[in-house]
Amino acid sequence: MSVSQASSTMSNNECGSDALHILAVDDSSFELKLVERLLKKSSYKVTTVDSGERALEWLGEGKENCNKQKVNMIITDYCMPEMTGYDLLKRVKESSTLREIPVVILSSEDVPTRISRCLEEGAEEFLLKPLRKSDISRLHSHMMR
């Protein structure tokens, strides 16, 4: 399946309804695979999409009375074409139906103004790539609120 389509995977030891579900967003298929692998090893259900637009589409933003997808967290790359991770964060936090979903921003660049701006806009965390197992364990508390 290409990354341009939403793909959802679960590890074998989890129940579909009980697993915490994370939407991972990155325009790099390599980075998406790394994030997906780490999350699956920690027993999360993972859906991957390759753009902010596809994430909003998958979440059902702006659609009334439809079966919206439920996720416990969105992890998104900051630097993506067309819609940045910051833009996605803003759209999620401005949405009455999505604003409660915790959003974590990933970036390969340590830019203090960028970090501050994302945290002020409502990001739970701003993490530097590559995502590590220790980062995953820290994120769990944000999903349990």
Short mmCIF file of N, CA and C in Angstrom, two decimals, residues 52-112:
data_model
loop_
_atom_site.label_atom_id
_atom_site.label_comp_id
_atom_site.label_asym_id
_atom_site.label_seq_id
_atom_site.Cartn_x
_atom_site.Cartn_y
_atom_site.Cartn_z
N GLY A 52 -0.90 16.87 5.83
CA GLY A 52 -1.87 17.45 6.74
C GLY A 52 -3.27 17.41 6.18
N GLU A 53 -3.39 17.65 4.88
CA GLU A 53 -4.71 17.60 4.23
C GLU A 53 -5.33 16.22 4.36
N ARG A 54 -4.53 15.19 4.13
CA ARG A 54 -5.04 13.82 4.24
C ARG A 54 -5.41 13.48 5.68
N ALA A 55 -4.65 14.03 6.62
CA ALA A 55 -4.96 13.80 8.04
C ALA A 55 -6.34 14.38 8.37
N LEU A 56 -6.59 15.61 7.94
CA LEU A 56 -7.88 16.24 8.21
C LEU A 56 -9.02 15.49 7.52
N GLU A 57 -8.74 15.05 6.31
CA GLU A 57 -9.73 14.28 5.56
C GLU A 57 -10.04 12.97 6.29
N TRP A 58 -8.99 12.29 6.74
CA TRP A 58 -9.16 11.02 7.44
C TRP A 58 -9.93 11.21 8.75
N LEU A 59 -9.65 12.33 9.44
CA LEU A 59 -10.32 12.63 10.71
C LEU A 59 -11.76 13.06 10.51
N GLY A 60 -12.13 13.39 9.27
CA GLY A 60 -13.50 13.79 8.99
C GLY A 60 -13.79 15.23 9.36
N GLU A 61 -12.77 16.09 9.35
CA GLU A 61 -12.96 17.50 9.71
C GLU A 61 -13.99 18.15 8.79
N GLY A 62 -14.90 18.86 9.39
CA GLY A 62 -15.90 19.59 8.63
C GLY A 62 -17.09 18.77 8.18
N LYS A 63 -17.09 17.49 8.49
CA LYS A 63 -18.21 16.64 8.09
C LYS A 63 -19.13 16.44 9.28
N GLU A 64 -20.40 16.63 9.06
CA GLU A 64 -21.40 16.44 10.11
C GLU A 64 -22.02 15.05 9.98
N ASN A 65 -22.39 14.48 11.12
CA ASN A 65 -23.13 13.22 11.15
C ASN A 65 -22.49 12.10 10.33
N CYS A 66 -21.19 11.99 10.40
CA CYS A 66 -20.54 10.88 9.71
C CYS A 66 -19.77 10.08 10.75
N ASN A 67 -19.28 8.94 10.35
CA ASN A 67 -18.49 8.11 11.26
C ASN A 67 -17.07 8.66 11.30
N LYS A 68 -16.83 9.58 12.20
CA LYS A 68 -15.50 10.17 12.33
C LYS A 68 -14.55 9.14 12.92
N GLN A 69 -13.31 9.21 12.49
CA GLN A 69 -12.30 8.30 13.00
C GLN A 69 -11.87 8.78 14.39
N LYS A 70 -11.66 7.85 15.30
CA LYS A 70 -11.22 8.20 16.65
C LYS A 70 -9.73 7.93 16.79
N VAL A 71 -9.02 8.94 17.22
CA VAL A 71 -7.60 8.76 17.54
C VAL A 71 -7.34 9.37 18.92
N ASN A 72 -6.32 8.83 19.58
CA ASN A 72 -5.94 9.32 20.89
C ASN A 72 -4.83 10.34 20.82
N MET A 73 -4.16 10.43 19.66
CA MET A 73 -3.08 11.40 19.49
C MET A 73 -2.74 11.54 18.01
N ILE A 74 -2.27 12.73 17.65
CA ILE A 74 -1.72 12.97 16.31
C ILE A 74 -0.25 13.30 16.49
N ILE A 75 0.61 12.60 15.78
CA ILE A 75 2.04 12.92 15.75
C ILE A 75 2.35 13.37 14.33
N THR A 76 2.80 14.62 14.18
CA THR A 76 3.02 15.15 12.85
C THR A 76 4.38 15.79 12.68
N ASP A 77 4.93 15.63 11.50
CA ASP A 77 6.16 16.32 11.12
C ASP A 77 5.85 17.81 11.03
N TYR A 78 6.82 18.64 11.35
CA TYR A 78 6.62 20.09 11.22
C TYR A 78 6.73 20.53 9.77
N CYS A 79 7.79 20.10 9.11
CA CYS A 79 8.10 20.57 7.75
C CYS A 79 7.49 19.66 6.69
N MET A 80 6.38 20.09 6.13
CA MET A 80 5.74 19.35 5.04
C MET A 80 5.27 20.38 4.01
N PRO A 81 5.21 19.98 2.74
CA PRO A 81 4.73 20.91 1.71
C PRO A 81 3.23 21.18 1.86
N GLU A 82 2.80 22.29 1.38
CA GLU A 82 1.39 22.71 1.35
C GLU A 82 0.84 23.02 2.74
N MET A 83 0.76 22.05 3.63
CA MET A 83 0.28 22.29 4.99
C MET A 83 1.33 21.79 5.97
N THR A 84 1.92 22.70 6.73
CA THR A 84 2.94 22.31 7.70
C THR A 84 2.28 21.64 8.90
N GLY A 85 3.10 21.04 9.73
CA GLY A 85 2.59 20.47 10.97
C GLY A 85 1.99 21.54 11.86
N TYR A 86 2.56 22.74 11.82
CA TYR A 86 2.00 23.86 12.59
C TYR A 86 0.61 24.21 12.07
N ASP A 87 0.44 24.24 10.75
CA ASP A 87 -0.88 24.52 10.16
C ASP A 87 -1.89 23.45 10.56
N LEU A 88 -1.46 22.19 10.55
CA LEU A 88 -2.33 21.09 10.96
C LEU A 88 -2.73 21.25 12.42
N LEU A 89 -1.76 21.57 13.27
CA LEU A 89 -2.02 21.81 14.68
C LEU A 89 -3.09 22.89 14.86
N LYS A 90 -2.93 24.01 14.16
CA LYS A 90 -3.90 25.10 14.26
C LYS A 90 -5.29 24.66 13.84
N ARG A 91 -5.38 23.92 12.75
CA ARG A 91 -6.69 23.46 12.27
C ARG A 91 -7.34 22.52 13.27
N VAL A 92 -6.56 21.64 13.86
CA VAL A 92 -7.09 20.70 14.85
C VAL A 92 -7.59 21.47 16.07
N LYS A 93 -6.80 22.40 16.56
CA LYS A 93 -7.16 23.14 17.78
C LYS A 93 -8.30 24.13 17.54
N GLU A 94 -8.53 24.54 16.30
CA GLU A 94 -9.64 25.44 15.97
C GLU A 94 -10.94 24.67 15.73
N SER A 95 -10.86 23.36 15.60
CA SER A 95 -12.03 22.54 15.30
C SER A 95 -12.76 22.13 16.59
N SER A 96 -14.06 22.36 16.63
CA SER A 96 -14.83 21.99 17.82
C SER A 96 -14.85 20.48 18.04
N THR A 97 -14.71 19.71 16.98
CA THR A 97 -14.78 18.25 17.11
C THR A 97 -13.41 17.60 17.29
N LEU A 98 -12.33 18.30 16.95
CA LEU A 98 -11.00 17.69 17.01
C LEU A 98 -10.10 18.27 18.10
N ARG A 99 -10.46 19.41 18.66
CA ARG A 99 -9.53 20.16 19.52
C ARG A 99 -9.03 19.40 20.74
N GLU A 100 -9.76 18.37 21.18
CA GLU A 100 -9.33 17.62 22.37
C GLU A 100 -8.25 16.58 22.06
N ILE A 101 -7.97 16.36 20.79
CA ILE A 101 -6.95 15.37 20.42
C ILE A 101 -5.57 15.97 20.68
N PRO A 102 -4.75 15.32 21.49
CA PRO A 102 -3.39 15.82 21.72
C PRO A 102 -2.57 15.74 20.42
N VAL A 103 -1.78 16.79 20.16
CA VAL A 103 -0.95 16.85 18.97
C VAL A 103 0.51 16.99 19.40
N VAL A 104 1.37 16.17 18.80
CA VAL A 104 2.81 16.22 19.04
C VAL A 104 3.48 16.56 17.72
N ILE A 105 4.38 17.53 17.76
CA ILE A 105 5.11 17.96 16.56
C ILE A 105 6.51 17.33 16.59
N LEU A 106 6.94 16.81 15.44
CA LEU A 106 8.29 16.28 15.26
C LEU A 106 9.05 17.17 14.27
N SER A 107 10.32 17.38 14.53
CA SER A 107 11.13 18.14 13.59
C SER A 107 12.58 17.72 13.69
N SER A 108 13.28 17.82 12.58
CA SER A 108 14.72 17.54 12.59
C SER A 108 15.51 18.81 12.91
N GLU A 109 14.82 19.94 13.00
CA GLU A 109 15.47 21.22 13.27
C GLU A 109 15.09 21.75 14.64
N ASP A 110 16.10 22.11 15.42
CA ASP A 110 15.91 22.64 16.76
C ASP A 110 15.86 24.17 16.68
N VAL A 111 14.67 24.69 16.41
CA VAL A 111 14.49 26.14 16.24
C VAL A 111 13.61 26.64 17.39
N PRO A 112 14.20 27.35 18.38
CA PRO A 112 13.44 27.76 19.57
C PRO A 112 12.15 28.53 19.27
#
